[in-house]
Short mmCIF file of C-alpha atoms and ligand atoms in Angstrom, two decimals:
data_model
loop_
_atom_site.label_atom_id
_atom_site.label_comp_id
_atom_site.label_asym_id
_atom_site.label_seq_id
_atom_site.Cartn_x
_atom_site.Cartn_y
_atom_site.Cartn_z
CA MET A 1 -9.68 -23.22 47.26
CA ARG A 2 -7.00 -20.51 47.26
CA ASN A 3 -5.74 -20.92 50.83
CA PHE A 4 -6.35 -23.34 53.66
CA ILE A 5 -6.12 -21.51 57.04
CA SER A 6 -9.54 -22.30 58.60
CA VAL A 7 -12.81 -24.16 57.98
CA HIS A 8 -14.07 -21.03 56.22
CA ASP A 9 -11.82 -21.96 53.33
CA VAL A 10 -14.00 -25.02 52.81
CA THR A 11 -17.36 -24.75 50.99
CA ASP A 12 -18.52 -28.34 51.76
CA ILE A 13 -16.97 -30.37 54.50
CA ASN A 14 -18.68 -33.57 53.58
CA GLU A 15 -17.35 -33.36 49.96
CA LEU A 16 -13.83 -32.74 51.16
CA VAL A 17 -14.15 -35.71 53.52
CA ARG A 18 -15.43 -37.86 50.62
CA LEU A 19 -12.45 -36.78 48.60
CA ALA A 20 -9.97 -37.61 51.36
CA LEU A 21 -11.50 -41.15 51.81
CA GLU A 22 -11.28 -41.67 48.07
CA LEU A 23 -7.65 -40.77 48.21
CA LYS A 24 -7.12 -43.07 51.11
CA LYS A 25 -8.39 -46.00 48.96
CA ASN A 26 -6.28 -45.03 45.93
CA PRO A 27 -3.45 -42.60 47.00
CA TYR A 28 -1.78 -42.43 43.55
CA GLN A 29 -4.73 -41.86 41.27
CA HIS A 30 -3.67 -38.16 40.87
CA LYS A 31 0.09 -38.77 40.79
CA ASP A 32 0.56 -36.33 37.77
CA LEU A 33 -1.48 -33.56 39.13
CA GLY A 34 1.37 -31.86 41.08
CA ARG A 35 4.07 -32.57 38.47
CA ASN A 36 6.59 -29.80 38.26
CA LYS A 37 5.01 -27.98 41.22
CA THR A 38 6.78 -27.28 44.35
CA LEU A 39 5.45 -27.27 47.88
CA GLY A 40 7.50 -25.36 50.56
CA LEU A 41 6.97 -26.43 54.10
CA ILE A 42 8.20 -23.78 56.65
CA PHE A 43 8.39 -24.54 60.22
CA LEU A 44 8.94 -22.11 63.06
CA ASN A 45 8.16 -24.81 65.70
CA PRO A 46 8.78 -28.65 66.08
CA SER A 47 6.53 -31.21 64.25
CA LEU A 48 6.43 -34.87 63.63
CA ARG A 49 3.04 -35.62 62.05
CA THR A 50 2.42 -32.36 60.19
CA ARG A 51 5.85 -32.41 58.65
CA LEU A 52 5.79 -36.10 57.46
CA SER A 53 2.13 -36.44 56.49
CA THR A 54 2.07 -33.32 54.51
CA GLN A 55 5.29 -34.34 52.60
CA LYS A 56 3.83 -37.77 51.87
CA ALA A 57 0.55 -36.19 50.59
CA ALA A 58 2.51 -33.94 48.27
CA LEU A 59 4.75 -36.83 47.07
CA ASN A 60 1.54 -38.86 46.32
CA LEU A 61 0.40 -36.11 44.07
CA GLY A 62 3.73 -35.93 42.28
CA MET A 63 4.91 -32.64 43.83
CA ASN A 64 8.40 -31.63 44.72
CA VAL A 65 8.82 -30.75 48.37
CA MET A 66 11.27 -28.43 50.13
CA VAL A 67 11.23 -28.16 53.96
CA MET A 68 12.83 -25.45 56.05
CA ASN A 69 13.14 -25.18 59.76
CA MET A 70 13.00 -21.42 59.72
CA ASP A 71 13.48 -20.95 63.44
CA LYS A 72 16.90 -22.72 63.29
CA GLU A 73 17.99 -22.36 59.57
CA GLY A 74 16.68 -19.02 58.51
CA TRP A 75 17.46 -15.49 59.38
CA ALA A 76 15.70 -13.96 62.35
CA LEU A 77 12.57 -12.38 60.79
CA GLU A 78 11.23 -8.92 61.37
CA THR A 79 7.48 -8.58 61.01
CA GLU A 80 6.78 -4.94 62.00
CA ASP A 81 6.58 -2.42 59.20
CA GLY A 82 8.49 0.82 59.27
CA VAL A 83 10.98 -0.32 61.87
CA VAL A 84 14.72 0.54 61.66
CA MET A 85 16.15 -3.05 61.86
CA ASN A 86 19.18 -2.15 64.16
CA HIS A 87 18.49 -4.94 66.70
CA THR A 88 18.35 -8.75 66.36
CA THR A 89 16.16 -9.27 63.29
CA VAL A 90 18.03 -9.71 60.05
CA GLU A 91 15.50 -10.14 57.31
CA HIS A 92 12.06 -8.60 56.92
CA ILE A 93 8.99 -10.74 56.28
CA ARG A 94 8.36 -8.65 53.13
CA GLU A 95 11.53 -9.94 51.46
CA ALA A 96 11.53 -13.39 52.96
CA ALA A 97 7.91 -14.23 52.06
CA ALA A 98 8.31 -12.79 48.60
CA VAL A 99 11.49 -14.77 47.92
CA MET A 100 9.89 -18.00 49.19
CA GLY A 101 6.96 -17.27 46.73
CA GLN A 102 9.45 -17.21 43.86
CA TYR A 103 10.69 -20.78 44.69
CA CYS A 104 7.41 -22.42 45.68
CA ASP A 105 4.01 -22.80 44.12
CA ILE A 106 2.21 -23.50 47.38
CA ILE A 107 3.67 -22.77 50.94
CA GLY A 108 2.69 -24.43 54.23
CA ILE A 109 3.67 -22.56 57.45
CA ARG A 110 3.73 -23.53 61.12
CA ALA A 111 3.87 -20.60 63.43
CA PHE A 112 2.78 -21.03 67.11
CA PRO A 113 1.60 -18.29 69.32
CA LYS A 114 3.96 -16.75 71.86
CA LEU A 115 1.10 -16.88 74.44
CA VAL A 116 2.06 -13.34 75.88
CA ASP A 117 -0.03 -10.93 74.01
CA ARG A 118 -3.49 -12.31 73.13
CA ASP A 119 -4.37 -9.57 70.62
CA GLU A 120 -1.05 -10.13 68.83
CA ASP A 121 -1.56 -13.94 68.71
CA TYR A 122 -5.26 -13.78 67.75
CA ASP A 123 -4.66 -11.19 64.87
CA GLU A 124 -2.53 -13.96 63.21
CA ASP A 125 -0.17 -11.15 61.98
CA PHE A 126 2.59 -13.37 60.93
CA PHE A 127 0.23 -15.55 58.73
CA TYR A 128 -1.61 -12.75 57.09
CA LYS A 129 1.59 -10.75 56.32
CA PHE A 130 3.25 -13.96 54.97
CA MET A 131 0.26 -14.55 52.77
CA LYS A 132 0.32 -11.06 51.46
CA HIS A 133 3.88 -10.99 50.48
CA ALA A 134 4.34 -14.57 49.31
CA GLY A 135 1.64 -14.13 46.58
CA VAL A 136 1.07 -17.91 46.37
CA PRO A 137 -1.46 -20.15 48.05
CA ILE A 138 -0.79 -20.70 51.76
CA ILE A 139 -1.68 -23.78 53.94
CA SER A 140 -1.69 -23.60 57.68
CA LEU A 141 0.42 -26.22 59.33
CA GLU A 142 -0.91 -24.80 62.69
CA SER A 143 -1.17 -21.15 63.33
CA ALA A 144 -1.39 -19.21 66.56
CA THR A 145 -5.10 -19.90 66.73
CA LEU A 146 -6.01 -22.79 64.49
CA HIS A 147 -4.88 -26.24 63.12
CA PRO A 148 -7.32 -26.94 60.23
CA LEU A 149 -5.32 -29.94 58.71
CA GLN A 150 -5.56 -31.68 62.06
CA SER A 151 -9.28 -30.86 62.34
CA LEU A 152 -10.01 -32.20 58.76
CA ALA A 153 -8.17 -35.47 59.69
CA ASP A 154 -10.31 -35.58 62.95
CA VAL A 155 -13.48 -35.27 60.92
CA ILE A 156 -12.28 -37.89 58.54
CA THR A 157 -11.64 -40.22 61.45
CA ILE A 158 -15.13 -39.68 63.05
CA GLU A 159 -16.74 -40.21 59.57
CA GLU A 160 -15.08 -43.51 59.00
CA THR A 161 -15.84 -44.90 62.49
CA LYS A 162 -19.08 -43.47 63.48
CA THR A 163 -21.98 -46.00 64.16
CA ARG A 164 -24.76 -43.43 64.15
CA ALA A 165 -25.50 -40.54 61.89
CA ARG A 166 -25.30 -37.74 64.48
CA PRO A 167 -22.80 -38.94 67.09
CA LYS A 168 -22.28 -37.11 70.43
CA VAL A 169 -18.73 -35.60 70.44
CA VAL A 170 -17.24 -34.32 73.69
CA LEU A 171 -14.05 -32.07 73.50
CA THR A 172 -12.50 -32.24 76.89
CA TRP A 173 -9.70 -30.10 78.42
CA ALA A 174 -6.87 -32.35 79.92
CA PRO A 175 -4.09 -31.44 82.35
CA HIS A 176 -0.59 -30.65 81.27
CA ILE A 177 2.54 -29.45 82.85
CA LYS A 178 3.12 -26.59 80.25
CA ALA A 179 1.13 -23.78 78.82
CA LEU A 180 -0.06 -24.91 75.39
CA PRO A 181 -1.79 -22.99 72.56
CA GLN A 182 -5.53 -23.03 72.15
CA ALA A 183 -5.21 -23.75 68.46
CA VAL A 184 -6.21 -27.39 68.26
CA ALA A 185 -9.19 -26.96 70.55
CA ASN A 186 -10.34 -23.77 68.74
CA SER A 187 -10.05 -25.39 65.32
CA PHE A 188 -11.75 -28.68 66.47
CA ALA A 189 -14.63 -26.64 67.91
CA GLU A 190 -14.93 -24.57 64.72
CA TRP A 191 -15.11 -27.70 62.50
CA MET A 192 -17.65 -29.47 64.84
CA ASN A 193 -19.81 -26.43 64.95
CA ARG A 194 -20.01 -26.51 61.15
CA TRP A 195 -20.62 -30.33 61.00
CA ASP A 196 -23.58 -32.36 61.88
CA VAL A 197 -22.83 -33.70 65.42
CA GLU A 198 -24.05 -33.19 68.95
CA PHE A 199 -21.16 -31.18 70.34
CA VAL A 200 -20.24 -30.46 73.92
CA ILE A 201 -17.15 -28.85 75.40
CA THR A 202 -16.09 -29.59 78.89
CA HIS A 203 -13.26 -27.85 80.92
CA PRO A 204 -12.60 -26.29 84.29
CA GLU A 205 -13.88 -22.75 84.86
CA GLY A 206 -11.52 -20.21 83.27
CA TYR A 207 -10.60 -22.32 80.24
CA GLU A 208 -13.35 -21.00 78.00
CA LEU A 209 -12.34 -20.84 74.34
CA ALA A 210 -12.51 -17.63 72.35
CA PRO A 211 -16.26 -16.93 71.45
CA GLN A 212 -15.62 -16.85 67.64
CA PHE A 213 -14.39 -20.46 67.89
CA ARG A 214 -16.53 -22.13 70.59
CA GLY A 215 -19.64 -20.61 68.84
CA ASN A 216 -22.95 -21.99 70.19
CA ALA A 217 -21.37 -25.31 71.47
CA LYS A 218 -22.79 -26.54 74.71
CA ILE A 219 -20.36 -25.88 77.70
CA GLU A 220 -20.53 -28.36 80.52
CA TYR A 221 -18.22 -27.67 83.45
CA ASP A 222 -18.84 -31.12 85.11
CA GLN A 223 -16.84 -33.50 82.93
CA ASP A 224 -18.66 -36.56 84.29
CA ILE A 225 -21.99 -35.20 83.12
CA ALA A 226 -20.48 -34.07 79.78
CA LEU A 227 -19.20 -37.63 79.15
CA LYS A 228 -22.58 -39.34 79.59
CA GLY A 229 -23.55 -40.97 76.31
CA ALA A 230 -20.57 -39.70 74.36
CA ASP A 231 -19.63 -41.54 71.21
CA TYR A 232 -16.36 -39.76 70.96
CA ILE A 233 -14.01 -38.08 73.50
CA TYR A 234 -11.58 -35.52 71.97
CA VAL A 235 -8.82 -34.96 74.61
CA LYS A 236 -6.63 -31.84 74.58
CA ASN A 237 -4.95 -29.45 76.87
CA TRP A 238 -4.97 -25.76 76.30
CA SER A 239 -4.02 -22.73 78.37
CA SER A 240 -6.44 -20.11 79.43
CA TYR A 241 -7.81 -17.68 76.81
CA GLU A 242 -9.28 -15.37 79.45
CA ASP A 243 -6.25 -15.22 81.60
CA TYR A 244 -4.06 -15.40 78.55
CA GLY A 245 -1.51 -18.21 78.30
CA ARG A 246 -1.80 -19.16 81.98
CA VAL A 247 -2.02 -22.72 83.45
CA LEU A 248 -4.82 -22.35 86.07
CA THR A 249 -4.88 -25.97 87.29
CA MET A 250 -3.29 -29.42 86.65
CA ASP A 251 -6.09 -31.31 88.43
CA SER A 252 -5.62 -35.06 87.46
CA TYR A 253 -9.44 -35.43 87.86
CA TRP A 254 -9.67 -34.32 84.21
CA MET A 255 -7.35 -37.15 82.79
CA ILE A 256 -9.43 -39.68 80.78
CA ASP A 257 -8.98 -43.31 82.05
CA ASN A 258 -11.13 -46.32 81.97
CA GLU A 259 -13.28 -45.08 84.92
CA LYS A 260 -14.21 -42.09 82.76
CA LEU A 261 -14.66 -44.14 79.63
CA ALA A 262 -17.32 -46.25 81.62
CA LEU A 263 -19.50 -43.09 81.76
CA THR A 264 -19.69 -42.94 77.93
CA ASN A 265 -21.44 -44.89 75.12
CA ASN A 266 -18.19 -46.96 74.82
CA ALA A 267 -16.61 -43.84 73.37
CA LYS A 268 -13.74 -43.81 70.93
CA VAL A 269 -10.89 -41.62 72.32
CA MET A 270 -9.05 -39.10 70.07
CA HIS A 271 -5.95 -36.97 70.63
CA CYS A 272 -3.99 -35.05 67.99
CA LEU A 273 -0.62 -36.12 69.53
CA PRO A 274 1.98 -35.56 70.84
CA VAL A 275 0.41 -36.66 74.14
CA ARG A 276 1.76 -36.88 77.72
CA ARG A 277 1.01 -40.38 79.02
CA GLY A 278 -0.25 -40.56 82.60
CA ILE A 279 -1.03 -36.71 82.53
CA GLU A 280 -3.35 -36.05 79.57
CA LEU A 281 -4.41 -39.61 78.98
CA ALA A 282 -4.00 -42.86 80.91
CA ASP A 283 -1.88 -45.66 79.37
CA GLU A 284 -4.88 -48.04 79.63
CA ILE A 285 -6.79 -45.73 77.11
CA LEU A 286 -3.88 -45.21 74.64
CA ASP A 287 -3.00 -48.85 74.62
CA GLY A 288 -6.73 -50.00 74.77
CA PRO A 289 -9.31 -50.80 72.01
CA ASN A 290 -11.08 -47.40 72.10
CA SER A 291 -8.12 -45.30 71.22
CA LEU A 292 -8.24 -43.84 67.68
CA VAL A 293 -4.99 -41.75 67.91
CA ILE A 294 -2.96 -43.84 65.42
CA GLN A 295 -5.75 -43.83 62.89
CA GLU A 296 -6.24 -40.19 63.46
CA ALA A 297 -2.47 -39.45 62.75
CA ALA A 298 -2.61 -41.71 59.63
CA ASN A 299 -5.52 -39.64 58.34
CA ARG A 300 -3.30 -36.58 58.42
CA VAL A 301 -2.01 -37.76 55.03
CA TRP A 302 -5.49 -37.90 53.34
CA SER A 303 -6.44 -34.56 55.02
CA ALA A 304 -3.34 -32.86 53.47
CA GLN A 305 -3.73 -34.64 50.15
CA ALA A 306 -7.35 -33.67 49.71
CA VAL A 307 -6.42 -29.97 50.50
CA LEU A 308 -3.41 -29.97 48.20
CA LYS A 309 -5.48 -31.56 45.40
CA LYS A 310 -8.12 -28.82 45.71
CA ILE A 311 -5.54 -26.04 45.64
CA LEU A 312 -3.67 -27.48 42.73
CA GLU A 313 -6.91 -27.81 40.71
CA THR A 314 -8.16 -24.36 41.58
CA ASN A 315 -4.89 -22.48 41.01
CA PHE A 316 -2.92 -24.03 38.30
N1 CP B 1 -0.77 -33.20 65.66
C1 CP B 1 0.24 -32.53 65.19
O1 CP B 1 0.08 -31.49 64.52
O2 CP B 1 1.43 -33.26 65.40
P1 CP B 1 2.83 -32.52 65.13
O3 CP B 1 2.88 -31.32 66.06
O4 CP B 1 3.91 -33.49 65.46
O5 CP B 1 2.93 -32.04 63.74
#
């Protein structure tokens, strides 16, 4: 594995999940693998889980870690080529990425979409330029369109809790007061489509995910029908892809509570966090026995550690 920016960087999901679960049982078995190697984590947006779990994963492998909140601590970056930099940007991504590549053996980057220009966001311009100029392996800590470390943790969580070989997994849109990226939902859909589950997506009309990520997943616009027989409900808000970046509804009908849970096969409930209680998910779910959200967040460590181990073994 050279980079980890989508499911397409993974040759065998089940093998990666098995590795993650082995690391979970014995976190320090490869504590010398990353000795004298440095992981740089660059954040252009806030984070709790990704920041801490990826640091912990790297430390478990013996790596050194440097973290930079680039939006607050770095120079304002220019990404366009050929521009005269006589406005607000101070440093070009060509130099910034190349310099960071001199200090770090592997770099993780978080860069959310602006949710203004769909083509600009979906081109992943920042990620691909950074990768080109850094010259070292790149891990996505959530890009404009995808969040693969989260999706791998989600797959790990389903694998270790499933009670039948091919569970029914329902990705449901949930209300939110702000326009959020589609990245978590896109990524989850992409991983579910590559894995062996019965996968259904449910959302209000107008919230269809981009075709390249929703793939051939079944779309059901009636949430109650979608939830019937579900073994897992994956709850997430996203803004519209079609009417790009817009919030089309905040209908509380879509919030998962115990009444909705009663429609399912006693489904486990997942959410990547952070979650807005009482808007996206009811307290009774988050505090109840069917919630997997803490286990899911804990698995972020093994997701990151499995990916780092693969990259260390392949590239050094
Ligand atoms: N789920 C997730 O990525 O959490 P953070 O945004 O806190 O890193």
